[in-house]
Tab-separated table of C-alpha atoms in Angstrom:
chain	number	residue	atom	x	y	z
A	1	UNK	CA	-56.151	-62.514	48.107
A	2	UNK	CA	-55.909	-63.273	44.378
A	3	UNK	CA	-59.650	-62.779	43.981
A	4	UNK	CA	-59.411	-59.340	45.607
A	5	UNK	CA	-56.689	-58.358	43.114
A	6	UNK	CA	-58.895	-59.560	40.268
A	7	UNK	CA	-61.775	-57.531	41.732
A	8	UNK	CA	-59.648	-54.358	41.837
A	9	UNK	CA	-58.579	-54.926	38.237
A	10	UNK	CA	-62.140	-55.639	37.091
A	11	UNK	CA	-63.459	-52.583	38.964
A	12	UNK	CA	-60.890	-50.390	37.198
A	13	UNK	CA	-61.936	-51.909	33.880
A	14	UNK	CA	-65.624	-51.271	34.614
A	15	UNK	CA	-64.846	-47.613	35.389
A	16	UNK	CA	-63.000	-47.406	32.048
A	17	UNK	CA	-65.824	-48.906	29.956
A	18	UNK	CA	-68.747	-47.235	31.791
A	19	UNK	CA	-68.659	-44.065	29.619
A	20	UNK	CA	-69.023	-46.124	26.416
A	21	UNK	CA	-72.425	-45.175	24.935
A	22	UNK	CA	-72.599	-48.533	23.103
A	23	UNK	CA	-72.308	-50.580	26.323
A	24	UNK	CA	-75.656	-52.253	26.959
A	25	UNK	CA	-77.115	-52.334	30.461
A	26	UNK	CA	-77.082	-56.146	30.481
A	27	UNK	CA	-73.344	-56.206	29.638
A	28	UNK	CA	-72.572	-53.564	32.285
A	29	UNK	CA	-74.556	-55.545	34.835
A	30	UNK	CA	-72.806	-58.782	33.811
A	31	UNK	CA	-69.417	-57.139	34.420
A	32	UNK	CA	-70.463	-55.847	37.844
A	33	UNK	CA	-71.895	-59.228	38.873
A	34	UNK	CA	-69.045	-61.302	37.374
A	35	UNK	CA	-67.402	-61.703	40.783
A	36	UNK	CA	-68.955	-62.759	44.079
A	37	UNK	CA	-69.722	-60.125	46.692
A	38	UNK	CA	-66.921	-61.440	48.918
A	39	UNK	CA	-64.312	-60.491	46.292
A	40	UNK	CA	-64.739	-56.795	47.033
A	41	UNK	CA	-63.999	-55.069	50.324
A	42	UNK	CA	-65.390	-51.810	49.004
A	43	UNK	CA	-67.926	-50.936	46.317
A	44	UNK	CA	-66.850	-47.326	45.818
A	45	UNK	CA	-65.349	-48.016	42.372
A	46	UNK	CA	-68.499	-49.841	41.290
A	47	UNK	CA	-70.579	-46.904	42.530
A	48	UNK	CA	-68.338	-44.517	40.576
A	49	UNK	CA	-68.694	-46.652	37.429
A	50	UNK	CA	-72.463	-46.886	37.923
A	51	UNK	CA	-72.680	-43.121	38.345
A	52	UNK	CA	-70.782	-42.610	35.079
A	53	UNK	CA	-72.864	-45.261	33.306
A	54	UNK	CA	-76.162	-43.699	34.404
A	55	UNK	CA	-74.948	-40.258	33.336
A	56	UNK	CA	-73.989	-41.433	29.855
A	57	UNK	CA	-77.056	-43.668	29.490
A	58	UNK	CA	-79.707	-41.241	30.682
A	59	UNK	CA	-82.341	-42.871	28.448
A	60	UNK	CA	-82.507	-46.091	30.504
A	61	UNK	CA	-85.872	-47.269	31.779
A	62	UNK	CA	-86.567	-47.187	35.518
A	63	UNK	CA	-86.494	-50.991	35.542
A	64	UNK	CA	-83.001	-51.066	33.993
A	65	UNK	CA	-81.803	-48.387	36.429
A	66	UNK	CA	-83.165	-50.418	39.362
A	67	UNK	CA	-81.412	-53.594	38.152
A	68	UNK	CA	-78.116	-51.719	37.880
A	69	UNK	CA	-78.564	-50.044	41.270
A	70	UNK	CA	-79.397	-53.391	42.893
A	71	UNK	CA	-75.943	-54.640	41.895
A	72	UNK	CA	-74.393	-52.246	44.421
A	73	UNK	CA	-73.666	-53.547	47.895
A	74	UNK	CA	-74.633	-50.515	49.962
A	75	UNK	CA	-73.070	-51.995	53.100
A	76	UNK	CA	-69.660	-51.903	51.433
A	77	UNK	CA	-69.857	-48.288	50.337
A	78	UNK	CA	-67.763	-45.711	52.176
A	79	UNK	CA	-69.492	-42.921	54.075
A	80	UNK	CA	-68.418	-40.431	51.385
A	81	UNK	CA	-69.882	-42.574	48.592
A	82	UNK	CA	-73.150	-42.989	50.534
A	83	UNK	CA	-73.429	-39.241	51.063
A	84	UNK	CA	-72.749	-38.628	47.373
A	85	UNK	CA	-75.323	-41.252	46.394
A	86	UNK	CA	-77.961	-39.777	48.687
A	87	UNK	CA	-77.691	-36.440	46.831
A	88	UNK	CA	-77.235	-37.967	43.369
A	89	UNK	CA	-80.281	-37.377	41.125
A	90	UNK	CA	-79.253	-40.201	38.768
A	91	UNK	CA	-80.022	-42.794	41.448
A	92	UNK	CA	-83.508	-43.621	42.631
A	93	UNK	CA	-84.683	-42.477	46.031
A	94	UNK	CA	-84.897	-46.160	47.007
A	95	UNK	CA	-81.150	-46.504	46.384
A	96	UNK	CA	-80.460	-43.419	48.479
A	97	UNK	CA	-82.562	-44.808	51.333
A	98	UNK	CA	-80.770	-48.169	51.153
A	99	UNK	CA	-77.374	-46.449	51.239
A	100	UNK	CA	-78.338	-44.297	54.210
A	101	UNK	CA	-79.824	-47.308	56.032
A	102	UNK	CA	-76.605	-49.259	55.612
A	103	UNK	CA	-74.619	-46.302	56.968
A	104	UNK	CA	-77.024	-46.046	59.890
A	105	UNK	CA	-76.482	-49.739	60.704
A	106	UNK	CA	-72.706	-49.308	60.445
A	107	UNK	CA	-72.796	-46.371	62.859
A	108	UNK	CA	-75.080	-48.231	65.231
A	109	UNK	CA	-72.760	-51.242	65.341
A	110	UNK	CA	-69.773	-48.938	65.804
A	111	UNK	CA	-71.471	-47.206	68.710
A	112	UNK	CA	-72.363	-50.494	70.374
A	113	UNK	CA	-68.779	-51.604	69.835
A	114	UNK	CA	-67.581	-48.336	71.349
A	115	UNK	CA	-68.902	-49.326	74.778
A	116	UNK	CA	-66.786	-52.482	74.695
A	117	UNK	CA	-63.902	-50.511	73.267
A	118	UNK	CA	-64.145	-47.923	76.051
A	119	UNK	CA	-63.535	-50.556	78.719
A	120	UNK	CA	-60.621	-51.939	76.700
A	121	UNK	CA	-59.182	-48.436	76.279
A	122	UNK	CA	-59.397	-47.876	80.047
A	123	UNK	CA	-57.619	-51.185	80.594
A	124	UNK	CA	-54.894	-50.222	78.107
A	125	UNK	CA	-54.550	-46.787	79.745
A	126	UNK	CA	-53.985	-48.464	83.119
A	127	UNK	CA	-51.330	-50.677	81.548
A	128	UNK	CA	-49.676	-47.617	80.015
A	129	UNK	CA	-49.595	-45.893	83.425
A	130	UNK	CA	-48.016	-48.997	84.980
A	131	UNK	CA	-45.488	-49.195	82.166
A	132	UNK	CA	-44.716	-45.485	82.498
A	133	UNK	CA	-44.135	-46.043	86.228
A	134	UNK	CA	-41.688	-48.818	85.393
A	135	UNK	CA	-39.969	-46.507	82.920
A	136	UNK	CA	-39.578	-43.844	85.625
A	137	UNK	CA	-37.992	-46.419	87.917
A	138	UNK	CA	-35.650	-47.588	85.199
A	139	UNK	CA	-34.865	-43.953	84.320
A	140	UNK	CA	-34.072	-43.233	87.983
A	141	UNK	CA	-31.847	-46.301	88.198
A	142	UNK	CA	-30.087	-45.206	84.998
A	143	UNK	CA	-29.449	-41.789	86.559
A	144	UNK	CA	-28.098	-43.424	89.712
A	145	UNK	CA	-25.903	-45.758	87.677
A	146	UNK	CA	-24.499	-42.800	85.709
A	147	UNK	CA	-23.895	-40.864	88.933
A	148	UNK	CA	-22.144	-43.876	90.491
A	149	UNK	CA	-19.911	-44.286	87.447
A	150	UNK	CA	-19.036	-40.600	87.643
A	151	UNK	CA	-18.107	-40.984	91.309
A	152	UNK	CA	-15.983	-44.071	90.564
A	153	UNK	CA	-14.144	-42.158	87.855
A	154	UNK	CA	-13.565	-39.263	90.264
A	155	UNK	CA	-12.178	-41.649	92.926
A	156	UNK	CA	-9.747	-43.110	90.377
A	157	UNK	CA	-8.608	-39.611	89.397
A	158	UNK	CA	-8.084	-38.667	93.046
A	159	UNK	CA	-6.072	-41.868	93.646
A	160	UNK	CA	-3.817	-40.974	90.704
A	161	UNK	CA	-3.279	-37.468	92.093
A	162	UNK	CA	-2.582	-38.916	95.534
A	163	UNK	CA	0.043	-41.318	94.154
A	164	UNK	CA	1.729	-38.458	92.290
A	165	UNK	CA	1.827	-36.382	95.462
A	166	UNK	CA	3.224	-39.315	97.433
A	167	UNK	CA	5.937	-39.817	94.817
A	168	UNK	CA	6.800	-36.121	94.883
A	169	UNK	CA	6.955	-36.076	98.694
A	170	UNK	CA	9.233	-39.081	98.678
A	171	UNK	CA	11.547	-37.335	96.205
A	172	UNK	CA	11.523	-34.163	98.313
A	173	UNK	CA	12.376	-36.115	101.449
A	174	UNK	CA	15.238	-37.927	99.732
A	175	UNK	CA	16.656	-34.722	98.286
A	176	UNK	CA	16.590	-32.855	101.614
A	177	UNK	CA	18.609	-35.677	103.317
A	178	UNK	CA	18.126	-35.203	106.922
A	179	UNK	CA	21.355	-36.310	108.802
A	180	UNK	CA	19.722	-37.848	111.819
A	181	UNK	CA	16.870	-40.259	111.669
A	182	UNK	CA	15.552	-39.189	115.027
A	183	UNK	CA	14.504	-35.732	113.801
A	184	UNK	CA	12.769	-36.985	110.692
A	185	UNK	CA	9.278	-38.136	110.835
A	186	UNK	CA	7.907	-40.737	108.522
A	187	UNK	CA	5.252	-39.509	106.161
A	188	UNK	CA	1.777	-40.811	106.712
A	189	UNK	CA	0.345	-42.985	103.973
A	190	UNK	CA	-2.058	-40.803	102.094
A	191	UNK	CA	-3.321	-43.409	99.681
A	192	UNK	CA	-4.112	-47.035	100.070
């Protein structure tokens, strides 16, 4: 991880010094090759610096240009950088071919990996459908639970109303005071 941070810092530095007309090709190349290939995940910054360097140093020999271009790892260039390189007149046609070949290999490996990925995607889709089915069941049970709670609340409310009515009926019966017990009927129990 530390080496990758150093690589990012060095790449930024190389981009900064690339426009210097006094920078010799050997020094530029030494900076680019100072770190191992594994230190960089992407060579886009190095490509950018090389592009600037070749623009400023247009009087370089073909041999010097080839040495500088060989320092690029075409496999670690982004698709955009490869497309730019393939149209860039400052780079040799050999460099453009190498960049396009590396992109071709990347695409080929991606396509072969896509077949494996397709089966995995189908498997994941089936799992998602199963999970969605479980969610529907849990959603239905949540609805039922909410409905049941609503019914329980309603029953409690009705029991309260029933007790109030029973209390009121008892008061009414006491206040009317029927003289004989034979004529009065006992009230039925309305609530438990």
